[in-house]
Coordinates of C-alpha atoms in Angstrom, one line a residue:
M23 CA 0.0 0.0 0.0
S24 CA 1.7 3.2 -1.2
S25 CA -0.9 5.6 0.1
A26 CA -4.2 5.7 2.0
S27 CA -6.1 7.0 -1.0
S28 CA -5.1 4.0 -3.1
T29 CA -6.0 1.5 -0.5
L30 CA -9.7 2.1 -0.5
P31 CA -11.0 2.7 -4.0
A32 CA -14.8 3.3 -3.9
T33 CA -17.1 4.6 -6.6
S34 CA -20.0 6.9 -6.8
L35 CA -20.9 9.5 -9.5
A36 CA -21.6 12.9 -8.2
E37 CA -23.8 13.5 -11.3
P38 CA -25.6 11.1 -13.5
S39 CA -24.0 9.7 -16.6
R40 CA -24.3 11.7 -19.8
S41 CA -24.3 8.7 -22.0
F42 CA -27.6 6.9 -22.4
L43 CA -25.8 3.9 -23.9
Q44 CA -23.6 3.8 -20.9
T45 CA -26.7 3.7 -18.7
L46 CA -28.1 0.8 -20.8
R47 CA -24.8 -1.1 -20.2
R48 CA -25.1 -0.4 -16.5
I49 CA -28.6 -1.7 -16.5
G50 CA -27.6 -4.8 -18.3
R51 CA -24.7 -5.4 -15.8
L52 CA -27.0 -4.9 -12.8
S53 CA -29.7 -7.2 -14.3
A54 CA -27.5 -10.1 -15.6
P55 CA -26.6 -11.6 -12.2
Y56 CA -30.1 -12.5 -11.3
F57 CA -30.7 -14.3 -14.5
R58 CA -27.5 -16.3 -14.0
S59 CA -28.1 -17.0 -10.3
E60 CA -29.3 -20.1 -8.5
E61 CA -32.9 -18.8 -9.3
K62 CA -32.2 -18.5 -13.0
W63 CA -34.8 -21.1 -14.1
K64 CA -37.6 -19.4 -12.1
A65 CA -36.4 -16.0 -13.3
W66 CA -36.3 -17.0 -17.0
G67 CA -39.6 -18.8 -16.6
L68 CA -41.3 -15.7 -15.2
L69 CA -39.7 -13.5 -17.8
I70 CA -40.8 -15.7 -20.7
G71 CA -44.3 -15.8 -19.2
V72 CA -44.4 -12.0 -19.0
V73 CA -43.1 -11.6 -22.5
A74 CA -45.7 -14.2 -23.8
L75 CA -48.5 -12.4 -22.1
N76 CA -47.4 -9.0 -23.5
L77 CA -47.4 -10.5 -26.9
G78 CA -50.9 -11.8 -26.1
T79 CA -52.0 -8.3 -25.2
V80 CA -50.8 -7.2 -28.7
Y81 CA -52.8 -10.0 -30.3
V82 CA -55.9 -9.0 -28.4
T83 CA -55.4 -5.4 -29.7
V84 CA -55.2 -6.7 -33.3
L85 CA -58.5 -8.7 -32.8
I86 CA -60.2 -5.6 -31.4
N87 CA -58.9 -3.5 -34.3
D88 CA -60.3 -5.9 -36.8
W89 CA -63.6 -6.2 -34.8
S90 CA -64.0 -2.4 -34.9
R91 CA -64.1 -2.3 -38.7
V92 CA -66.8 -5.0 -39.0
F93 CA -68.8 -3.5 -36.1
Y94 CA -68.9 0.0 -37.3
D95 CA -69.7 -1.1 -40.9
A96 CA -72.7 -3.0 -39.4
L97 CA -73.8 0.1 -37.7
Q98 CA -73.5 2.2 -40.9
A99 CA -75.4 -0.5 -42.9
K100 CA -77.9 -1.0 -40.0
N101 CA -77.2 -4.7 -40.3
Q102 CA -78.8 -6.0 -37.0
P103 CA -77.7 -9.7 -37.2
V104 CA -74.0 -8.7 -37.8
F105 CA -74.3 -6.1 -35.0
W106 CA -75.4 -8.7 -32.4
T107 CA -72.9 -11.2 -33.7
Q108 CA -70.1 -8.7 -33.3
L109 CA -71.3 -7.8 -29.8
L110 CA -71.1 -11.5 -28.8
R111 CA -67.6 -11.7 -30.5
F112 CA -66.5 -8.7 -28.5
T113 CA -67.5 -10.4 -25.3
Y114 CA -65.1 -13.3 -26.1
I115 CA -62.3 -11.0 -27.0
A116 CA -62.9 -8.8 -23.9
M117 CA -62.8 -11.9 -21.6
A118 CA -59.6 -13.1 -23.2
G119 CA -58.1 -9.6 -22.8
I120 CA -59.1 -9.4 -19.1
L121 CA -57.6 -12.9 -18.5
V122 CA -54.3 -11.9 -20.2
A123 CA -54.2 -8.5 -18.3
V124 CA -54.7 -10.2 -14.9
L125 CA -52.1 -12.9 -15.6
K126 CA -49.7 -10.3 -17.0
F127 CA -50.1 -8.2 -13.9
Y128 CA -49.6 -11.1 -11.5
L129 CA -46.5 -12.6 -13.2
T130 CA -45.0 -9.1 -13.7
Q131 CA -45.4 -8.3 -10.0
L132 CA -44.1 -11.8 -9.0
L133 CA -41.0 -11.3 -11.2
Q134 CA -40.4 -7.9 -9.6
V135 CA -40.8 -9.2 -6.1
R136 CA -38.5 -12.2 -6.6
W137 CA -35.9 -10.1 -8.4
R138 CA -35.9 -7.5 -5.7
A139 CA -35.7 -10.1 -3.0
W140 CA -32.7 -11.8 -4.6
M141 CA -31.0 -8.6 -5.4
T142 CA -31.5 -7.1 -1.9
R143 CA -30.2 -10.2 -0.2
S144 CA -27.2 -10.4 -2.6
Y145 CA -26.3 -6.7 -2.0
M146 CA -26.7 -7.0 1.7
T147 CA -24.4 -10.0 1.7
R148 CA -21.8 -8.2 -0.3
W149 CA -22.2 -5.0 1.7
L150 CA -21.6 -6.8 5.0
A151 CA -18.8 -9.1 3.7
N152 CA -15.1 -8.3 3.9
H153 CA -15.9 -5.2 6.1
T154 CA -17.1 -3.5 3.0
F155 CA -19.8 -1.5 4.9
Y156 CA -17.1 -0.2 7.2
R157 CA -14.6 0.7 4.4
I158 CA -17.3 2.6 2.4
E159 CA -18.0 4.7 5.5
L160 CA -14.3 5.3 6.1
A161 CA -13.8 6.4 2.5
R162 CA -17.0 8.4 2.2
Y163 CA -15.4 11.8 2.7
S164 CA -12.0 11.0 1.1
A165 CA -10.9 12.5 -2.2
R166 CA -11.9 11.1 -5.5
T167 CA -10.1 8.1 -6.7
T168 CA -9.7 6.4 -10.1
V169 CA -11.5 3.1 -10.6
D170 CA -11.6 1.4 -14.0
G171 CA -10.2 4.5 -15.5
A172 CA -13.0 6.8 -14.3
Q173 CA -12.7 9.6 -11.7
T174 CA -15.3 8.9 -9.0
A175 CA -16.3 9.8 -5.5
N176 CA -17.5 7.7 -2.7
P177 CA -21.1 6.4 -2.5
D178 CA -23.6 8.0 -0.1
N179 CA -26.5 6.4 1.8
P180 CA -26.1 2.7 1.2
D181 CA -29.3 2.1 3.2
Q182 CA -31.3 4.1 0.7
R183 CA -29.7 2.3 -2.3
I184 CA -30.5 -1.1 -0.8
Q185 CA -34.0 -0.3 0.4
E186 CA -35.4 2.1 -2.2
D187 CA -33.2 2.1 -5.3
M188 CA -33.5 -1.7 -5.7
Q189 CA -37.3 -1.5 -5.5
L190 CA -37.4 1.3 -8.1
F191 CA -34.8 -0.5 -10.3
T192 CA -36.6 -3.8 -10.5
D193 CA -40.0 -2.2 -10.9
Y194 CA -38.9 0.2 -13.7
T195 CA -36.7 -2.4 -15.4
V196 CA -39.5 -4.9 -15.8
T197 CA -42.3 -2.4 -16.6
L198 CA -40.4 -0.1 -18.9
S199 CA -38.6 -3.0 -20.8
M200 CA -41.9 -4.7 -21.3
G201 CA -43.4 -1.4 -22.4
I202 CA -40.7 -1.1 -25.0
L203 CA -41.2 -4.7 -26.1
N204 CA -45.0 -4.0 -26.4
S205 CA -44.4 -0.9 -28.4
V206 CA -42.0 -2.6 -30.8
V207 CA -44.2 -5.6 -31.4
T208 CA -47.3 -3.4 -31.7
L209 CA -45.5 -1.1 -34.2
V210 CA -44.4 -4.1 -36.3
T211 CA -47.8 -5.6 -36.3
F212 CA -49.9 -2.5 -37.0
I213 CA -47.6 -0.6 -39.3
G214 CA -48.5 -3.1 -42.1
I215 CA -52.2 -2.7 -41.3
L216 CA -51.9 1.0 -41.5
W217 CA -50.0 0.8 -44.7
G218 CA -52.7 -1.1 -46.4
L219 CA -55.5 1.0 -45.0
S220 CA -54.1 4.4 -45.7
G221 CA -53.6 3.8 -49.5
P222 CA -51.6 6.1 -51.7
L223 CA -51.6 9.9 -51.4
A224 CA -51.8 11.4 -54.9
F225 CA -51.0 15.1 -55.5
T226 CA -49.7 17.4 -58.2
L227 CA -46.8 19.7 -57.6
G228 CA -45.2 22.0 -60.3
G229 CA -47.1 20.2 -63.0
Q230 CA -45.8 16.8 -61.9
S231 CA -48.0 14.1 -60.4
F232 CA -46.8 12.3 -57.3
S233 CA -48.1 9.3 -55.3
V234 CA -46.9 8.4 -51.8
P235 CA -47.9 4.8 -50.9
G236 CA -48.8 4.2 -47.2
Y237 CA -48.7 8.0 -46.6
M238 CA -50.2 7.7 -43.1
V239 CA -47.2 5.6 -42.0
W240 CA -44.8 8.3 -43.0
V241 CA -47.0 11.0 -41.4
A242 CA -47.0 9.0 -38.1
V243 CA -43.3 8.5 -38.2
I244 CA -42.6 12.2 -38.8
Y245 CA -45.2 13.2 -36.3
C246 CA -43.7 11.0 -33.5
A247 CA -40.1 11.8 -34.4
V248 CA -40.7 15.5 -34.0
G249 CA -42.6 14.8 -30.7
T250 CA -39.8 12.6 -29.4
T251 CA -37.1 15.1 -30.2
I252 CA -39.0 18.0 -28.6
T253 CA -39.7 15.8 -25.5
H254 CA -36.1 14.9 -25.1
Y255 CA -35.0 18.5 -25.1
I256 CA -37.7 19.5 -22.7
G257 CA -37.3 16.6 -20.3
R258 CA -33.5 16.1 -20.4
P259 CA -32.9 18.1 -17.1
L260 CA -35.2 15.6 -15.3
I261 CA -32.4 13.0 -15.3
G262 CA -30.1 15.1 -13.2
L263 CA -33.0 16.5 -11.0
N264 CA -34.2 13.0 -10.2
F265 CA -30.7 11.9 -9.4
R266 CA -30.2 14.7 -7.0
Q267 CA -33.7 14.4 -5.5
Q268 CA -33.0 10.8 -4.4
R269 CA -29.8 12.0 -2.8
F270 CA -31.3 14.9 -1.0
E271 CA -34.2 12.8 0.3
A272 CA -31.8 10.2 1.6
D273 CA -29.6 12.8 3.3
F274 CA -32.7 14.3 5.0
R275 CA -33.9 10.9 6.2
H276 CA -30.4 10.0 7.4
H277 CA -30.2 13.1 9.6
L278 CA -33.6 12.5 11.0
I279 CA -32.4 9.0 12.1
R280 CA -29.3 10.5 13.6
V281 CA -31.4 12.9 15.7
R282 CA -33.6 10.0 16.9
E283 CA -30.5 7.8 17.8
N284 CA -28.8 10.6 19.6
S285 CA -31.9 12.1 21.2
E286 CA -30.5 12.1 24.8
A287 CA -27.2 13.8 23.9
I288 CA -29.0 16.4 21.9
A289 CA -31.5 17.1 24.6
L290 CA -28.8 17.4 27.3
D291 CA -26.8 19.8 25.1
R292 CA -30.0 21.8 24.3
G293 CA -29.1 21.3 20.7
E294 CA -32.7 21.3 19.4
K295 CA -32.2 24.7 17.6
V296 CA -29.0 23.5 15.9
E297 CA -30.6 20.2 14.8
H298 CA -33.7 22.1 13.6
G299 CA -31.4 24.3 11.5
Q300 CA -29.5 21.3 10.1
L301 CA -32.8 19.5 9.3
D302 CA -34.3 22.6 7.8
T303 CA -31.2 23.1 5.6
R304 CA -31.5 19.5 4.3
F305 CA -35.2 19.8 3.8
S306 CA -34.8 23.1 2.0
S307 CA -32.5 21.2 -0.5
V308 CA -35.3 18.6 -0.9
L309 CA -37.9 21.3 -1.6
R310 CA -35.7 23.4 -3.8
N311 CA -34.8 20.5 -6.0
Y312 CA -38.4 19.2 -6.0
L313 CA -39.8 22.6 -7.1
S314 CA -37.3 22.6 -10.0
L315 CA -38.4 19.0 -10.7
I316 CA -42.1 20.1 -10.7
K317 CA -41.3 23.1 -13.0
Q318 CA -39.5 20.9 -15.5
Q319 CA -42.3 18.2 -15.3
K320 CA -44.9 20.9 -15.9
N321 CA -43.2 21.9 -19.2
L322 CA -43.0 18.2 -20.1
V323 CA -46.7 17.5 -19.2
A324 CA -47.8 20.6 -21.1
F325 CA -46.2 19.3 -24.3
T326 CA -47.1 15.7 -23.9
A327 CA -50.7 16.5 -23.1
S328 CA -50.9 18.7 -26.2
F329 CA -49.2 16.1 -28.3
G330 CA -51.7 13.5 -27.0
Q331 CA -54.8 15.6 -27.6
L332 CA -53.7 16.4 -31.1
S333 CA -53.2 12.7 -31.9
V334 CA -56.9 12.0 -31.2
V335 CA -58.2 14.1 -34.1
F336 CA -55.1 13.9 -36.4
P337 CA -56.0 10.5 -38.0
F338 CA -59.6 11.8 -38.8
F339 CA -58.1 14.8 -40.4
L340 CA -55.9 12.6 -42.6
A341 CA -58.6 10.0 -43.5
A342 CA -61.7 12.3 -43.7
P343 CA -61.3 13.2 -47.4
R344 CA -61.3 9.6 -48.5
F345 CA -64.4 8.9 -46.3
F346 CA -66.4 11.8 -47.6
S347 CA -65.4 10.9 -51.2
G348 CA -66.9 7.4 -50.6
A349 CA -63.5 5.7 -51.0
I350 CA -63.8 4.0 -47.6
Q351 CA -66.7 3.1 -45.3
F352 CA -67.3 4.3 -41.8
G353 CA -65.9 1.0 -40.3
E354 CA -62.7 1.5 -42.3
L355 CA -62.5 5.1 -41.1
M356 CA -62.8 3.9 -37.4
Q357 CA -60.2 1.2 -38.1
I358 CA -57.8 3.7 -39.7
S359 CA -58.3 6.0 -36.6
R360 CA -57.7 3.1 -34.2
T361 CA -54.7 1.8 -36.2
F362 CA -53.1 5.2 -36.6
S363 CA -53.5 5.8 -32.9
T364 CA -52.0 2.4 -32.1
V365 CA -49.0 3.1 -34.3
Q366 CA -48.7 6.6 -33.0
D367 CA -48.8 5.3 -29.4
S368 CA -46.1 2.8 -30.1
L369 CA -43.8 5.5 -31.7
S370 CA -44.6 7.9 -28.9
W371 CA -43.7 5.5 -26.1
F372 CA -40.6 7.6 -25.3
V373 CA -42.7 10.8 -25.2
D374 CA -45.3 9.2 -22.9
N375 CA -42.7 7.7 -20.5
Y376 CA -39.9 10.2 -20.5
D377 CA -40.3 11.2 -16.9
R378 CA -40.3 7.5 -15.8
V379 CA -37.2 6.8 -18.0
A380 CA -35.5 9.7 -16.2
V381 CA -36.2 8.2 -12.8
W382 CA -35.1 4.8 -14.1
R383 CA -31.8 6.2 -15.4
A384 CA -31.1 8.1 -12.2
T385 CA -31.8 5.0 -10.1
A386 CA -29.6 2.8 -12.3
D387 CA -26.7 5.3 -12.1
R388 CA -26.9 5.5 -8.3
L389 CA -27.3 1.7 -7.9
S390 CA -24.5 1.0 -10.4
T391 CA -22.0 3.3 -8.6
F392 CA -22.9 1.5 -5.3
D393 CA -22.3 -1.8 -7.0
D394 CA -18.9 -0.5 -8.4
A395 CA -17.9 0.6 -4.9
M396 CA -18.7 -2.8 -3.3
R397 CA -16.9 -4.6 -6.1
A398 CA -13.8 -2.4 -5.7
H399 CA -13.8 -2.9 -1.9
A400 CA -14.3 -6.7 -2.3
E401 CA -11.3 -6.9 -4.7
T402 CA -9.1 -4.8 -2.3
Q403 CA -7.1 -7.1 -0.1
A404 CA -6.1 -6.0 3.4
A405 CA -2.6 -4.6 3.5
V406 CA -2.0 -6.1 6.9
A407 CA -1.2 -9.8 6.7
R408 CA -3.0 -11.3 9.7
Q409 CA -2.0 -14.8 10.7
P410 CA -2.9 -17.0 13.7
G411 CA -0.4 -17.4 16.4
S412 CA 0.1 -18.1 20.1
R413 CA 1.0 -14.5 20.9
L414 CA 0.3 -11.0 19.6
H415 CA 3.2 -9.9 17.4
T416 CA 3.6 -7.2 14.8
D417 CA 6.4 -6.8 12.3
N418 CA 7.1 -3.7 10.2
L419 CA 3.6 -2.4 10.9
D420 CA 2.8 1.0 9.4
V421 CA -0.4 2.7 10.5
A422 CA -1.8 5.7 8.7
L423 CA -4.9 7.9 8.6
P424 CA -7.3 7.9 5.6
D425 CA -5.7 11.1 4.4
G426 CA -2.3 9.4 4.2
T427 CA -0.8 10.9 7.4
K428 CA 1.4 8.2 8.9
L429 CA 0.9 7.6 12.6
L430 CA 3.4 4.7 13.2
H431 CA 6.2 3.4 11.1
H432 CA 7.9 0.0 11.2
T433 CA 6.4 -0.8 14.5
A434 CA 7.4 -4.2 16.1
L435 CA 5.7 -5.3 19.4
T436 CA 5.0 -8.5 21.2
V437 CA 2.5 -9.6 23.9
Q438 CA 3.0 -13.1 25.3
P439 CA 0.3 -15.2 27.0
G440 CA -0.1 -14.2 30.7
E441 CA 0.9 -10.6 30.1
S442 CA -1.3 -7.5 30.4
V443 CA -0.5 -4.3 28.7
L444 CA -1.9 -0.7 29.0
L445 CA -1.6 1.4 25.9
Q446 CA -1.7 5.2 26.5
G447 CA -0.9 8.3 24.6
P448 CA -2.3 11.7 23.6
S449 CA -5.8 11.9 22.1
G450 CA -5.7 11.4 18.4
S451 CA -2.3 9.6 18.5
G452 CA -3.8 6.4 17.0
K453 CA -4.4 4.1 19.9
S454 CA -7.8 3.0 18.7
T455 CA -6.5 2.9 15.2
L456 CA -3.7 0.5 16.2
F457 CA -6.4 -1.8 17.7
R458 CA -8.3 -1.7 14.4
A459 CA -5.1 -2.8 12.7
F460 CA -4.8 -5.7 15.2
A461 CA -8.4 -6.6 14.3
G462 CA -7.7 -6.5 10.6
I463 CA -10.4 -4.0 9.8
W464 CA -8.2 -0.9 9.3
P465 CA -7.3 -0.6 5.5
F466 CA -4.7 2.1 5.9
A467 CA -2.1 -0.1 7.5
V468 CA 0.8 -2.3 6.1
G469 CA 2.8 -5.0 7.8
T470 CA 2.3 -8.4 9.5
V471 CA 0.2 -9.0 12.6
D472 CA 0.1 -12.4 14.4
V473 CA -3.2 -12.6 16.2
P474 CA -4.1 -15.5 18.6
S475 CA -7.4 -17.2 18.2
N476 CA -10.3 -16.8 20.7
T477 CA -10.0 -13.0 20.7
M478 CA -12.5 -10.3 21.6
F479 CA -12.5 -6.6 21.2
I480 CA -14.5 -4.1 23.3
P481 CA -14.8 -0.8 21.3
Q482 CA -15.2 2.6 22.9
R483 CA -18.9 2.6 22.0
P484 CA -20.2 -0.9 22.2
Y485 CA -23.0 -1.8 19.8
V486 CA -26.2 -2.8 21.5
P487 CA -28.8 -4.1 19.0
D488 CA -32.6 -3.6 19.5
G489 CA -34.6 -6.7 20.4
T490 CA -34.5 -9.0 23.4
L491 CA -31.9 -8.5 26.1
R492 CA -30.6 -12.1 25.7
D493 CA -29.9 -11.3 22.0
A494 CA -28.1 -8.1 22.9
L495 CA -26.1 -9.9 25.5
T496 CA -24.9 -12.8 23.3
Y497 CA -24.4 -10.6 20.2
P498 CA -23.2 -11.6 17.6
N499 CA -23.7 -15.2 18.6
P500 CA -27.2 -16.7 18.8
A501 CA -28.8 -16.7 22.2
S502 CA -29.5 -20.4 21.9
D503 CA -25.8 -21.1 22.4
Y504 CA -26.1 -20.2 26.1
D505 CA -28.5 -21.3 28.9
D506 CA -30.3 -18.8 31.0
D507 CA -28.2 -19.5 34.1
A508 CA -25.0 -18.5 32.2
L509 CA -26.7 -15.3 30.9
R510 CA -27.8 -14.3 34.4
Q511 CA -24.4 -15.1 35.9
A512 CA -22.7 -12.9 33.3
L513 CA -25.0 -10.0 34.0
N514 CA -24.5 -10.4 37.7
D515 CA -20.7 -10.5 37.4
A516 CA -20.9 -7.4 35.2
L517 CA -22.7 -5.6 38.0
L518 CA -26.1 -5.6 36.2
P519 CA -28.2 -7.7 38.5
E520 CA -31.4 -5.7 37.7
L521 CA -31.2 -6.8 34.1
A522 CA -30.8 -10.5 35.0
K523 CA -34.6 -10.7 35.3
R524 CA -35.3 -9.1 31.9
L525 CA -33.7 -11.5 29.4
D526 CA -36.8 -11.8 27.3
D527 CA -37.7 -8.1 27.3
S528 CA -37.5 -6.4 23.9
D529 CA -36.5 -2.8 23.8
A530 CA -34.3 -0.2 22.1
W531 CA -31.5 -0.9 24.6
S532 CA -29.1 1.6 23.1
Q533 CA -31.6 4.3 24.1
K534 CA -32.7 2.8 27.4
L535 CA -29.4 1.9 28.9
S536 CA -27.0 4.5 30.1
G537 CA -23.4 4.7 28.8
G538 CA -22.1 2.9 31.9
E539 CA -24.7 0.2 31.6
Q540 CA -23.9 -0.3 27.9
Q541 CA -20.2 -0.7 28.8
R542 CA -21.1 -3.2 31.5
L543 CA -23.2 -5.1 29.1
A544 CA -20.2 -5.3 26.7
I545 CA -18.1 -6.6 29.6
A546 CA -20.9 -9.1 30.4
R547 CA -20.4 -10.5 26.9
V548 CA -16.7 -11.1 27.6
L549 CA -17.5 -12.8 30.9
L550 CA -20.0 -14.9 29.1
K551 CA -17.9 -16.0 26.1
K552 CA -14.6 -16.2 28.1
P553 CA -12.0 -15.3 25.4
A554 CA -8.4 -15.9 25.9
W555 CA -7.3 -12.6 24.4
L556 CA -9.0 -9.3 25.2
F557 CA -8.5 -5.9 23.6
A558 CA -10.4 -3.2 25.6
D559 CA -10.6 0.3 24.2
E560 CA -11.7 2.7 27.0
A561 CA -14.0 -0.2 28.2
T562 CA -14.7 1.4 31.6
S563 CA -14.5 5.1 30.8
A564 CA -18.2 5.6 31.9
L565 CA -17.8 3.7 35.2
D566 CA -16.9 4.8 38.7
A567 CA -13.6 3.8 40.1
E568 CA -15.0 1.1 42.4
A569 CA -16.9 -0.7 39.6
E570 CA -13.9 -0.3 37.3
A571 CA -11.6 -2.0 39.7
V572 CA -14.1 -4.9 40.3
L573 CA -14.7 -5.5 36.6
Y574 CA -11.0 -5.3 35.5
K575 CA -10.1 -7.9 38.1
R576 CA -12.8 -10.2 36.7
L577 CA -11.7 -9.5 33.1
A578 CA -8.1 -10.3 34.0
A579 CA -9.1 -13.5 35.8
T580 CA -11.1 -14.6 32.7
V581 CA -8.3 -14.2 30.2
Q582 CA -5.7 -15.7 32.6
A583 CA -7.9 -18.8 33.1
A584 CA -8.1 -19.2 29.4
G585 CA -4.3 -18.9 29.0
G586 CA -4.3 -15.6 27.2
A587 CA -3.6 -11.9 27.7
M588 CA -5.2 -8.5 27.9
V589 CA -4.4 -5.2 26.2
S590 CA -6.2 -2.1 27.2
I591 CA -6.5 1.5 26.2
A592 CA -7.3 4.0 28.9
H593 CA -6.6 7.5 30.0
R594 CA -7.3 6.9 33.7
P595 CA -4.1 6.2 35.7
S596 CA -6.1 3.8 37.9
V597 CA -6.4 1.3 35.0
G598 CA -2.7 0.8 35.1
D599 CA -3.0 -1.0 38.4
H600 CA -4.5 -3.9 36.6
H601 CA -1.7 -4.2 34.0
K602 CA 1.9 -5.3 34.3
Q603 CA 3.2 -3.3 31.3
R604 CA 2.7 0.1 30.0
W605 CA 3.2 1.2 26.4
T606 CA 3.0 4.9 25.4
L607 CA 2.6 6.6 22.1
V608 CA 5.2 9.4 22.2
P609 CA 5.1 12.3 19.7
E610 CA 8.1 12.5 17.4
A611 CA 10.0 15.7 16.8
E612 CA 8.1 18.7 15.4
G613 CA 7.8 18.6 11.6
T614 CA 7.3 14.8 11.3
G615 CA 4.2 13.1 10.1
S616 CA 4.8 13.8 6.4
E617 CA 6.8 12.5 3.5
G618 CA 7.0 9.0 5.0
K619 CA 7.8 10.0 8.6
A620 CA 5.6 8.9 11.5
R621 CA 4.1 11.2 14.0
Y622 CA 4.5 8.9 17.0
R623 CA 6.6 6.1 18.2
L624 CA 5.7 3.3 20.6
S625 CA 7.7 3.2 23.9
T626 CA 7.7 0.6 26.7
D627 CA 7.7 1.3 30.5
A628 CA 11.5 1.9 30.5
G629 CA 11.2 4.4 27.6
S630 CA 12.9 2.3 25.0
P631 CA 11.1 2.2 21.7
A632 CA 9.0 -0.8 20.9
G633 CA 9.2 0.1 17.3
A634 CA 11.6 2.2 15.3
A635 CA 10.1 5.3 13.6
A636 CA 11.6 6.4 10.4

């Protein structure tokens, strides 16, 4: 690893792609895995069924188109037997159309749900694998990096992309692709009918006689080409606006969640006014962009509505001269009108669906960049080589910050079984970061770390999931691995006897438990699972001195009984009473910390360096 920025490549476009062909390639890349997955036979079966039913819809439309000619001719001729026969025939056609429509709806929804379920589970698995979720958050505010030859930034709001974007993507991909298929098949089917019905257009120009065969087809093509071009220029800003709208909505929702999760701290700090301002700023971005979106949609709706209304009378305008001259009957006039409208609708699919295509494209861009980020992180191997051992040992360990600032250089340290070490140093010197390197989750580190098995880490802020207390206590192991007596004993040993009776209570424990209670719950996990090696990062900072002394004695006894060791981070001098060795991160001379030089060196009790700093 040469630099921190190159260790964590992650991707996200700040703006949507300008190339529609590139978007189509992205959609194809996002879609292909499902149809190659373990569910591929079900997926292809549903897709083929949906396609067949869409073709059935087109066939029903052809039947109705032919029926309209015979029916209206019967009306014009006042032919009662044919009239009643055609009404009966329409009943059969309508029933077939209803059956096809219901089946098409059901299979389409089923395909969307199955696809979304598979895609969501797949992305959740990838997001949570190889510490990808952690690396994405670390890299979120880092500078742009180059991935696959493209300048990108880091993805925002993975929760929104997994929950909302996947639902939109699967929905729009199925419905819009089937809409395109319907339009193409309908166009191919009806354009021949319209060609035959429209006949030639004969006219004289400059003394020359001209005849245009199938003139209504050419009129429909020109009419829709003009409409599509105008629609594209009017609606093109919708792509960027939809892209930004999704981002602003997600940022607003994310901050609302942060206020809820940190409600007590905000209330104690009397921070309501500040949070209101922060929320109002984010919501103002939502409203401002949404108003721009509405304005642009208004222009698009104005044109498409005008385009649609004109198309109602346009075929009558073209065919009326032939009808009044007696060249065609009333039934043929109605068939021409219906056929022209069908062809025009097929050619105008882009006009009618431009706003939905804009949302689809923005969603595909956001989801694709998230996919790129996860792929890049999954392919990035940890720079620290972690290997099992009977002791904790590092060799040539370099630790840096995400911006590339080097904290430690060529650090070598060893902890043998039976030892206990207290790590101290100034705030921001990298004590917790060194622990992350031990755990193998810190990507901005290089070197070798031998880590014993049966190891546990207690972070500064332990994670306490919502749900039953027994699940929170045994996290991340299943509660079924432990009996109730062991759970109660661990809570009692961690000085939480009042919780020992609430194992089956469900609550938002991170909100209900105080900081000290959460730390004691994390210690209860250690006492329950009995690891041999323990790394505690400010594990008792919220406890009183008496409770801290009791719990540290019990933690030390636990790891010693398992034949391991304990390494702690703490600022309190009293914690040193429970450790045999003391390591200190000592600042280097002023001016270091750049150009390959480290900002700190690790010294032992006697002051000799545990690792040389370049």
